[in-house]
Amino acid sequence: MKLEIVDLHASVGGKKILNGVSLVINSGEFHVIMGPNGSGKTTLAKAIMGSPEVEVTEGRILVDGVLINDLSPDKRANLGLFLQFQNPVEIGGVGYVNFLRSVAEKRIGGTVSIKELMNEIKDYTNKLHIDQGIVGRSLNEGFSGGEKKKSEILQMAVLKPKIAILDEPDSGLDVDAVRVVANNISEISEKSGMGILIITHYNRILSYMKPQFAHVLYNGKIVYDGAADAVDEIEKNGYEKFIG
Ligand SMILES: Nc1ncnc2c1ncn2[C@@H]1O[C@H](COP(=O)(O)OP(=O)(O)O)[C@@H](O)[C@H]1O
Ligand SMILES: [Mg+2]
């Protein structure tokens, strides 16, 4: 799958946040987006997923050459796009397993065997060091910050999107959890050939993963597009070189 963002302009609450962002991500590729707080990273992720909070005022979002600007978020998910939220919401009354099953069935357009799903959930709760007990709960309800983040990686493993956007999957995690999450993201993406766009502030998670491309977003514009060694430059000297 090819995701193309062409000269995207977008506003949140009437405030212009994205000022002409262009980006191409293919399945199988691993991209990282960095950028100072408030530069528009989360807004970009939400715009790609079709969040109603973000108003796209100009530009195009294309999947395999087809314009998806007007598609609803769930239709975008059915195409194979996935967004891990920076701050996952709690959804009371929606059982974890039922939620995953219904989303997975929409995604593949067929039936998902409950037994296979349970096996997969068990496998990834082990790999991600998540308490099995979450399976009996409502989605994200009462989950700790770390459990919410890990739970979204579990969802990604089950749903097998073609391109996943992960908004700060490392925020709020302790050092062991960062390693576990990073290793699982790498394993899941390699196994399924998915494309990854990871938004992060920190080098640590990237020391367990090997991004191929880096992008720096500043004031709603891409100010760097290139090799991933920019990440080391940012770690050492901050954003000065890119935004100065
Ligand atoms: N609901 C909102 N109303 C007005 N401004 C917002 C809203 N949400 C985000 N913003 C502003 O949009 C800008 C970009 O935010 P965001 O995309 O979250 O940045 P990042 O993820 O890079 O830190 C910030 O200046 C932020 O204050
Ligand atoms: Mg953000």
Short mmCIF file of C-alpha atoms and ligand atoms in Angstrom, two decimals:
data_model
loop_
_atom_site.label_atom_id
_atom_site.label_comp_id
_atom_site.label_asym_id
_atom_site.label_seq_id
_atom_site.Cartn_x
_atom_site.Cartn_y
_atom_site.Cartn_z
CA MET A 1 0.00 0.00 0.00
CA LYS A 2 1.14 3.50 -0.74
CA LEU A 3 0.05 6.43 1.44
CA GLU A 4 0.64 9.83 -0.12
CA ILE A 5 0.13 13.14 1.58
CA VAL A 6 0.33 16.03 -0.81
CA ASP A 7 0.59 19.67 0.29
CA LEU A 8 -1.71 19.14 3.25
CA HIS A 9 -3.06 22.17 5.08
CA ALA A 10 -5.22 21.65 8.15
CA SER A 11 -6.78 23.53 11.06
CA VAL A 12 -7.87 22.58 14.55
CA GLY A 13 -10.52 24.70 16.26
CA GLY A 14 -10.13 27.33 13.56
CA LYS A 15 -6.36 27.56 14.09
CA LYS A 16 -4.12 26.73 11.15
CA ILE A 17 -1.76 23.93 12.23
CA LEU A 18 -0.48 22.18 9.08
CA ASN A 19 0.99 24.43 6.39
CA GLY A 20 1.65 22.23 3.40
CA VAL A 21 2.90 18.80 4.47
CA SER A 22 3.95 16.26 1.84
CA LEU A 23 4.97 12.72 2.70
CA VAL A 24 4.98 9.28 1.06
CA ILE A 25 4.92 6.05 3.04
CA ASN A 26 4.84 2.57 1.52
CA SER A 27 4.08 -0.73 3.24
CA GLY A 28 7.33 -2.27 4.43
CA GLU A 29 8.98 1.10 5.08
CA PHE A 30 9.88 2.47 8.49
CA HIS A 31 9.62 6.24 8.95
CA VAL A 32 10.09 8.44 11.98
CA ILE A 33 8.67 11.94 12.48
CA MET A 34 10.21 14.19 15.08
CA GLY A 35 9.64 17.83 15.87
CA PRO A 36 9.27 20.19 18.82
CA ASN A 37 6.11 20.20 20.94
CA GLY A 38 3.21 21.81 19.15
CA SER A 39 4.73 21.44 15.68
CA GLY A 40 1.66 19.54 14.43
CA LYS A 41 2.68 15.87 14.62
CA THR A 42 -0.48 14.66 16.33
CA THR A 43 -2.60 16.86 14.07
CA LEU A 44 -0.97 15.25 11.03
CA ALA A 45 -1.66 11.75 12.39
CA LYS A 46 -5.29 12.66 13.09
CA ALA A 47 -5.70 14.25 9.65
CA ILE A 48 -4.46 11.05 8.01
CA MET A 49 -7.00 9.00 9.97
CA GLY A 50 -9.83 11.42 9.24
CA SER A 51 -10.44 12.64 12.77
CA PRO A 52 -13.39 15.06 12.91
CA GLU A 53 -11.28 17.32 15.15
CA VAL A 54 -9.05 18.22 12.23
CA GLU A 55 -10.30 20.22 9.26
CA VAL A 56 -8.31 19.62 6.09
CA THR A 57 -8.46 22.90 4.18
CA GLU A 58 -6.16 22.11 1.28
CA GLY A 59 -4.18 19.24 -0.16
CA ARG A 60 -4.71 15.55 -0.76
CA ILE A 61 -4.44 12.26 1.10
CA LEU A 62 -4.22 9.28 -1.26
CA VAL A 63 -4.11 5.54 -0.73
CA ASP A 64 -2.79 3.68 -3.76
CA GLY A 65 -3.58 6.73 -5.84
CA VAL A 66 -7.18 7.04 -4.64
CA LEU A 67 -8.22 10.24 -2.85
CA ILE A 68 -9.44 9.48 0.69
CA ASN A 69 -9.94 13.05 1.98
CA ASP A 70 -13.67 12.45 2.42
CA LEU A 71 -13.57 8.90 3.83
CA SER A 72 -14.71 8.28 7.41
CA PRO A 73 -12.12 7.03 9.93
CA ASP A 74 -13.52 3.50 9.96
CA LYS A 75 -13.40 3.28 6.15
CA ARG A 76 -9.77 4.39 6.31
CA ALA A 77 -9.13 1.67 8.89
CA ASN A 78 -10.77 -0.86 6.60
CA LEU A 79 -8.33 0.14 3.87
CA GLY A 80 -5.52 -0.85 6.23
CA LEU A 81 -4.58 2.36 8.04
CA PHE A 82 -4.07 2.26 11.80
CA LEU A 83 -3.44 5.02 14.32
CA GLN A 84 -2.11 4.52 17.80
CA PHE A 85 -3.33 7.50 19.78
CA GLN A 86 -1.01 9.59 21.90
CA ASN A 87 -3.72 9.53 24.55
CA PRO A 88 -5.95 6.48 24.03
CA VAL A 89 -9.55 6.97 25.14
CA GLU A 90 -11.41 4.70 27.54
CA ILE A 91 -14.55 3.15 26.13
CA GLY A 92 -16.83 1.83 28.86
CA GLY A 93 -19.11 -1.09 28.10
CA VAL A 94 -17.13 -2.30 25.10
CA GLY A 95 -15.55 -5.66 25.88
CA TYR A 96 -11.95 -5.95 24.77
CA VAL A 97 -12.27 -9.17 22.82
CA ASN A 98 -15.57 -8.25 21.18
CA PHE A 99 -14.15 -4.91 20.17
CA LEU A 100 -11.08 -6.46 18.58
CA ARG A 101 -13.13 -9.13 16.87
CA SER A 102 -15.60 -6.71 15.31
CA VAL A 103 -12.86 -4.35 14.11
CA ALA A 104 -10.80 -7.24 12.72
CA GLU A 105 -13.84 -8.66 10.90
CA LYS A 106 -14.60 -5.32 9.27
CA ARG A 107 -10.98 -4.99 8.32
CA ILE A 108 -10.75 -8.39 6.58
CA GLY A 109 -14.38 -8.46 5.45
CA GLY A 110 -14.92 -11.95 6.86
CA THR A 111 -15.26 -13.98 10.02
CA VAL A 112 -12.56 -14.10 12.65
CA SER A 113 -12.43 -17.31 14.65
CA ILE A 114 -12.77 -16.52 18.35
CA LYS A 115 -10.32 -19.32 19.16
CA GLU A 116 -7.62 -17.99 16.86
CA LEU A 117 -8.24 -14.47 18.14
CA MET A 118 -7.93 -15.61 21.76
CA ASN A 119 -4.69 -17.43 20.93
CA GLU A 120 -3.30 -14.35 19.26
CA ILE A 121 -4.33 -12.14 22.18
CA LYS A 122 -2.71 -14.59 24.61
CA ASP A 123 0.47 -14.70 22.56
CA TYR A 124 0.80 -10.91 22.47
CA THR A 125 -0.23 -10.27 26.08
CA ASN A 126 2.72 -12.54 26.94
CA LYS A 127 5.10 -10.91 24.49
CA LEU A 128 4.09 -7.41 25.58
CA HIS A 129 4.10 -8.29 29.29
CA ILE A 130 0.45 -7.29 29.64
CA ASP A 131 -1.69 -8.80 32.40
CA GLN A 132 -4.05 -11.37 30.86
CA GLY A 133 -6.80 -9.83 33.00
CA ILE A 134 -7.28 -6.91 30.61
CA VAL A 135 -8.97 -9.29 28.22
CA GLY A 136 -11.97 -9.51 30.54
CA ARG A 137 -12.29 -5.75 30.86
CA SER A 138 -13.76 -2.93 28.79
CA LEU A 139 -11.53 -1.24 26.26
CA ASN A 140 -8.85 0.81 28.01
CA GLU A 141 -11.09 1.17 31.09
CA GLY A 142 -8.93 1.52 34.17
CA PHE A 143 -5.84 0.63 32.15
CA SER A 144 -2.64 2.28 33.31
CA GLY A 145 -0.86 4.58 30.85
CA GLY A 146 1.57 1.79 29.99
CA GLU A 147 -1.21 -0.77 29.56
CA LYS A 148 -3.06 1.53 27.17
CA LYS A 149 0.04 1.93 25.02
CA LYS A 150 0.77 -1.79 25.03
CA SER A 151 -2.87 -2.58 24.41
CA GLU A 152 -2.76 -0.53 21.21
CA ILE A 153 0.27 -2.49 20.03
CA LEU A 154 -1.70 -5.65 20.71
CA GLN A 155 -4.55 -4.27 18.60
CA MET A 156 -2.08 -3.53 15.83
CA ALA A 157 -0.78 -7.11 16.01
CA VAL A 158 -4.29 -8.51 15.67
CA LEU A 159 -5.54 -6.09 13.02
CA LYS A 160 -2.43 -6.28 10.83
CA PRO A 161 -2.81 -2.91 9.14
CA LYS A 162 -0.86 -2.14 5.99
CA ILE A 163 0.41 1.15 7.38
CA ALA A 164 0.44 2.03 11.08
CA ILE A 165 0.96 5.48 12.56
CA LEU A 166 2.21 5.33 16.13
CA ASP A 167 1.93 8.60 18.04
CA GLU A 168 4.51 8.52 20.82
CA PRO A 169 4.20 4.81 21.64
CA ASP A 170 7.03 5.34 24.14
CA SER A 171 5.57 8.26 26.11
CA GLY A 172 4.98 7.46 29.76
CA LEU A 173 6.67 4.06 29.57
CA ASP A 174 9.50 2.92 31.83
CA VAL A 175 12.76 1.84 30.20
CA ASP A 176 11.90 -1.88 30.20
CA ALA A 177 8.49 -1.22 28.71
CA VAL A 178 10.04 0.94 25.96
CA ARG A 179 12.28 -1.97 24.97
CA VAL A 180 9.41 -4.47 25.03
CA VAL A 181 7.16 -2.19 22.96
CA ALA A 182 9.93 -1.42 20.45
CA ASN A 183 10.85 -5.06 19.96
CA ASN A 184 7.22 -6.01 19.45
CA ILE A 185 6.58 -3.22 16.95
CA SER A 186 9.62 -4.39 14.98
CA GLU A 187 8.57 -8.04 15.09
CA ILE A 188 4.96 -7.35 14.12
CA SER A 189 5.90 -5.05 11.26
CA GLU A 190 8.54 -7.40 9.88
CA LYS A 191 6.22 -10.38 10.06
CA SER A 192 3.36 -8.67 8.27
CA GLY A 193 5.34 -6.28 6.03
CA MET A 194 3.46 -3.28 7.34
CA GLY A 195 4.68 0.28 6.93
CA ILE A 196 5.36 2.22 10.11
CA LEU A 197 5.31 5.95 10.80
CA ILE A 198 6.47 6.49 14.35
CA ILE A 199 6.18 9.84 16.11
CA THR A 200 8.57 10.19 19.00
CA HIS A 201 10.67 12.63 20.97
CA TYR A 202 13.28 10.21 22.10
CA ASN A 203 16.14 8.28 20.73
CA ARG A 204 15.72 5.45 23.18
CA ILE A 205 12.90 3.66 21.37
CA LEU A 206 14.80 4.04 18.08
CA SER A 207 17.86 2.31 19.51
CA TYR A 208 15.80 -0.91 19.37
CA MET A 209 14.43 -0.25 15.89
CA LYS A 210 15.93 0.78 12.61
CA PRO A 211 14.01 3.56 10.88
CA GLN A 212 14.96 4.12 7.22
CA PHE A 213 13.60 7.63 6.80
CA ALA A 214 13.33 10.61 9.12
CA HIS A 215 11.16 13.71 8.81
CA VAL A 216 11.22 16.78 10.98
CA LEU A 217 8.03 18.79 11.37
CA TYR A 218 8.24 22.39 12.50
CA ASN A 219 5.42 24.96 12.50
CA GLY A 220 3.30 22.59 10.45
CA LYS A 221 5.93 22.15 7.73
CA ILE A 222 8.38 19.39 6.92
CA VAL A 223 11.79 20.99 7.33
CA TYR A 224 13.84 17.81 6.92
CA ASP A 225 13.19 14.77 4.79
CA GLY A 226 15.94 12.21 4.50
CA ALA A 227 18.13 9.61 6.13
CA ALA A 228 17.40 8.47 9.65
CA ASP A 229 20.79 9.55 11.00
CA ALA A 230 19.15 12.95 11.56
CA VAL A 231 17.78 11.34 14.71
CA ASP A 232 21.27 11.26 16.23
CA GLU A 233 21.87 14.88 15.29
CA ILE A 234 18.61 15.86 17.04
CA GLU A 235 19.56 13.87 20.13
CA LYS A 236 22.93 15.62 20.32
CA ASN A 237 22.14 19.16 19.27
CA GLY A 238 18.37 19.54 19.32
CA TYR A 239 16.38 20.97 16.42
CA GLU A 240 18.50 24.06 15.83
CA LYS A 241 20.12 22.80 12.65
CA PHE A 242 16.73 22.02 11.11
CA ILE A 243 14.75 25.07 12.15
CA GLY A 244 17.42 27.76 12.43
N1 LIG B 1 -8.35 21.50 20.03
C1 LIG B 1 -7.42 22.42 19.75
N2 LIG B 1 -7.76 23.72 19.62
C2 LIG B 1 -6.82 24.65 19.32
N3 LIG B 1 -5.53 24.38 19.13
C3 LIG B 1 -5.14 23.12 19.25
C4 LIG B 1 -6.05 22.06 19.55
N4 LIG B 1 -5.36 20.89 19.58
C5 LIG B 1 -4.09 21.21 19.30
N5 LIG B 1 -3.95 22.54 19.12
C6 LIG B 1 -2.71 23.25 18.81
O1 LIG B 1 -2.18 22.74 17.63
C7 LIG B 1 -0.77 22.80 17.64
C8 LIG B 1 -0.19 21.47 17.23
O2 LIG B 1 -0.57 20.49 18.15
P1 LIG B 1 -0.15 18.97 17.96
O3 LIG B 1 -0.51 18.51 16.61
O4 LIG B 1 -0.73 18.23 19.13
O5 LIG B 1 1.44 19.06 18.09
P2 LIG B 1 2.51 17.94 18.45
O6 LIG B 1 1.85 16.62 18.42
O7 LIG B 1 3.58 18.11 17.41
O8 LIG B 1 3.03 18.30 19.82
C9 LIG B 1 -0.41 23.25 19.04
O9 LIG B 1 -0.09 24.60 18.99
C10 LIG B 1 -1.65 23.02 19.84
O10 LIG B 1 -1.75 23.91 20.92
MG MG B 2 1.58 15.11 19.77
#
